[in-house]
Amino acid sequence: MEVILNINNKDVKVNISPEDYLVDTLREIGNYSVKRGCDTGSCGLCSVLIDEKPTLSCSYLTVRALGSKILTIEGIEEKAREFAEILSAEGAEQCGFCSPGFIITVIAMKKELNNPSDEEIKEYLAGNLCRCTGYMGQLRAVQKYLGGE
């Protein structure tokens, strides 16, 4: 069926089936920052913002997103670049495969939490896995981005 999705502040016509997952729909139309990782909603690689909330698109049916505002890294490049520079400066950027989902989640956290503790940051990011780094550099980068340092 043909539907219209609001992706990165643009209405986009897409053909979907009722069983299509949002990760596949987004990748089919060129949003390659959204990655397929675990297919179980455990790794965070597929994270996008739906109505400003971080959402795992590998376990979210595309039809559920009708009428919602979907944002990927491609739609928030300036904010993403700002945090990515901090990640790099803190030595937390390695291969970059997990970065889009991680950055999406951190941007959502900045809007949602006010002056979070280290434990609150860790809890918020618990679903974002990175195979390259230890998480200390990422934690320093998040603290700096949120204004904690």
Short mmCIF file of C-alpha atoms in Angstrom, two decimals:
data_model
loop_
_atom_site.label_atom_id
_atom_site.label_comp_id
_atom_site.label_asym_id
_atom_site.label_seq_id
_atom_site.Cartn_x
_atom_site.Cartn_y
_atom_site.Cartn_z
CA MET A 1 0.00 0.00 0.00
CA GLU A 2 1.16 3.52 -0.68
CA VAL A 3 1.46 5.75 2.40
CA ILE A 4 2.98 9.09 3.28
CA LEU A 5 5.53 9.24 6.07
CA ASN A 6 7.02 12.39 7.54
CA ILE A 7 10.74 11.64 7.48
CA ASN A 8 13.26 14.33 8.36
CA ASN A 9 10.60 17.02 8.07
CA LYS A 10 9.55 15.97 4.55
CA ASP A 11 6.48 14.04 3.48
CA VAL A 12 7.64 10.98 1.56
CA LYS A 13 5.45 8.55 -0.42
CA VAL A 14 6.47 4.95 0.14
CA ASN A 15 5.04 1.57 -0.72
CA ILE A 16 4.88 -0.70 2.29
CA SER A 17 3.38 -3.97 3.40
CA PRO A 18 1.67 -4.24 6.80
CA GLU A 19 4.53 -6.42 8.10
CA ASP A 20 7.38 -4.08 7.06
CA TYR A 21 9.65 -2.84 9.80
CA LEU A 22 10.62 0.82 9.86
CA VAL A 23 14.36 0.06 9.63
CA ASP A 24 13.82 -1.55 6.22
CA THR A 25 11.51 1.20 4.97
CA LEU A 26 13.98 3.91 5.96
CA ARG A 27 16.95 2.14 4.36
CA GLU A 28 15.00 1.47 1.16
CA ILE A 29 14.50 5.20 0.67
CA GLY A 30 18.13 6.10 1.38
CA ASN A 31 18.43 6.69 5.13
CA TYR A 32 21.51 4.53 5.50
CA SER A 33 22.46 5.87 8.93
CA VAL A 34 19.74 3.56 10.26
CA LYS A 35 21.49 0.23 10.56
CA ARG A 36 20.27 -3.31 11.02
CA GLY A 37 22.12 -5.04 13.83
CA CYS A 38 20.53 -7.54 16.17
CA ASP A 39 16.89 -7.61 14.92
CA THR A 40 15.82 -7.98 18.55
CA GLY A 41 15.81 -4.37 19.75
CA SER A 42 18.91 -4.92 21.86
CA CYS A 43 21.79 -3.07 20.18
CA GLY A 44 20.51 0.42 19.34
CA LEU A 45 21.97 0.53 15.80
CA CYS A 46 18.53 1.15 14.33
CA SER A 47 17.54 3.99 16.69
CA VAL A 48 15.53 6.85 15.23
CA LEU A 49 13.42 9.57 16.80
CA ILE A 50 9.67 9.16 16.47
CA ASP A 51 7.86 12.20 17.78
CA GLU A 52 11.14 13.12 19.53
CA LYS A 53 11.42 9.80 21.42
CA PRO A 54 14.23 7.33 20.68
CA THR A 55 12.72 4.26 19.04
CA LEU A 56 14.24 0.97 17.89
CA SER A 57 13.13 0.82 14.26
CA CYS A 58 13.97 -2.89 13.86
CA SER A 59 11.06 -3.79 16.11
CA TYR A 60 8.67 -1.01 15.04
CA LEU A 61 6.23 -1.66 12.22
CA THR A 62 6.23 1.07 9.59
CA VAL A 63 2.42 1.37 9.74
CA ARG A 64 2.73 2.44 13.40
CA ALA A 65 4.68 5.50 12.24
CA LEU A 66 1.85 6.88 10.11
CA GLY A 67 1.05 10.39 11.32
CA SER A 68 4.27 10.63 13.31
CA LYS A 69 7.41 12.69 12.78
CA ILE A 70 10.41 10.44 12.09
CA LEU A 71 13.96 11.80 12.40
CA THR A 72 17.18 10.07 11.44
CA ILE A 73 20.72 11.43 11.57
CA GLU A 74 20.18 12.72 8.03
CA GLY A 75 17.50 15.05 9.43
CA ILE A 76 19.53 16.46 12.32
CA GLU A 77 22.99 16.70 10.81
CA GLU A 78 24.07 19.86 12.63
CA LYS A 79 23.20 18.51 16.09
CA ALA A 80 24.72 15.15 15.19
CA ARG A 81 27.94 16.77 13.97
CA GLU A 82 28.25 18.78 17.18
CA PHE A 83 28.08 15.67 19.35
CA ALA A 84 30.19 13.57 16.95
CA GLU A 85 33.02 16.11 17.29
CA ILE A 86 32.86 15.78 21.07
CA LEU A 87 32.87 11.97 20.78
CA SER A 88 35.97 12.13 18.63
CA ALA A 89 37.72 14.60 20.93
CA GLU A 90 37.09 12.28 23.89
CA GLY A 91 38.57 9.28 22.06
CA ALA A 92 35.21 7.51 21.96
CA GLU A 93 34.89 7.32 18.17
CA GLN A 94 36.27 4.17 16.62
CA CYS A 95 34.69 2.38 13.66
CA GLY A 96 31.53 4.53 13.81
CA PHE A 97 29.07 1.75 12.99
CA CYS A 98 27.07 2.30 16.20
CA SER A 99 27.43 6.09 16.17
CA PRO A 100 24.18 7.11 14.41
CA GLY A 101 21.95 5.20 16.83
CA PHE A 102 24.03 6.30 19.81
CA ILE A 103 23.97 9.96 18.72
CA ILE A 104 20.20 9.87 18.14
CA THR A 105 19.73 8.55 21.68
CA VAL A 106 22.04 11.16 23.23
CA ILE A 107 20.25 13.99 21.42
CA ALA A 108 16.93 12.70 22.78
CA MET A 109 18.45 12.44 26.26
CA LYS A 110 19.56 16.08 26.14
CA LYS A 111 15.96 17.15 25.54
CA GLU A 112 14.47 14.77 28.09
CA LEU A 113 16.80 14.76 31.11
CA ASN A 114 17.97 17.79 33.06
CA ASN A 115 21.46 17.46 34.57
CA PRO A 116 21.45 13.62 34.72
CA SER A 117 23.78 11.69 37.01
CA ASP A 118 26.29 9.21 35.57
CA GLU A 119 23.93 6.39 36.54
CA GLU A 120 20.99 8.05 34.77
CA ILE A 121 23.11 8.51 31.63
CA LYS A 122 24.19 4.87 31.71
CA GLU A 123 20.61 3.70 32.21
CA TYR A 124 19.33 5.87 29.33
CA LEU A 125 22.04 4.51 27.02
CA ALA A 126 21.81 0.88 28.16
CA GLY A 127 20.33 -0.27 24.83
CA ASN A 128 23.17 1.14 22.72
CA LEU A 129 26.00 -1.32 22.28
CA CYS A 130 29.49 -0.54 20.99
CA ARG A 131 31.95 -3.27 20.17
CA CYS A 132 35.01 -1.01 19.72
CA THR A 133 35.29 1.27 22.72
CA GLY A 134 35.14 1.02 26.43
CA TYR A 135 32.25 3.12 27.56
CA MET A 136 34.30 5.62 29.60
CA GLY A 137 35.14 7.81 26.60
CA GLN A 138 31.50 7.79 25.55
CA LEU A 139 30.41 8.74 29.07
CA ARG A 140 32.90 11.65 29.12
CA ALA A 141 31.59 12.82 25.74
CA VAL A 142 27.96 12.64 26.86
CA GLN A 143 28.77 14.56 30.06
CA LYS A 144 30.54 17.25 28.05
CA TYR A 145 27.70 17.47 25.51
CA LEU A 146 25.08 17.74 28.24
CA GLY A 147 27.10 20.47 29.93
CA GLY A 148 28.19 18.43 32.91
CA GLU A 149 31.90 19.17 32.48
#
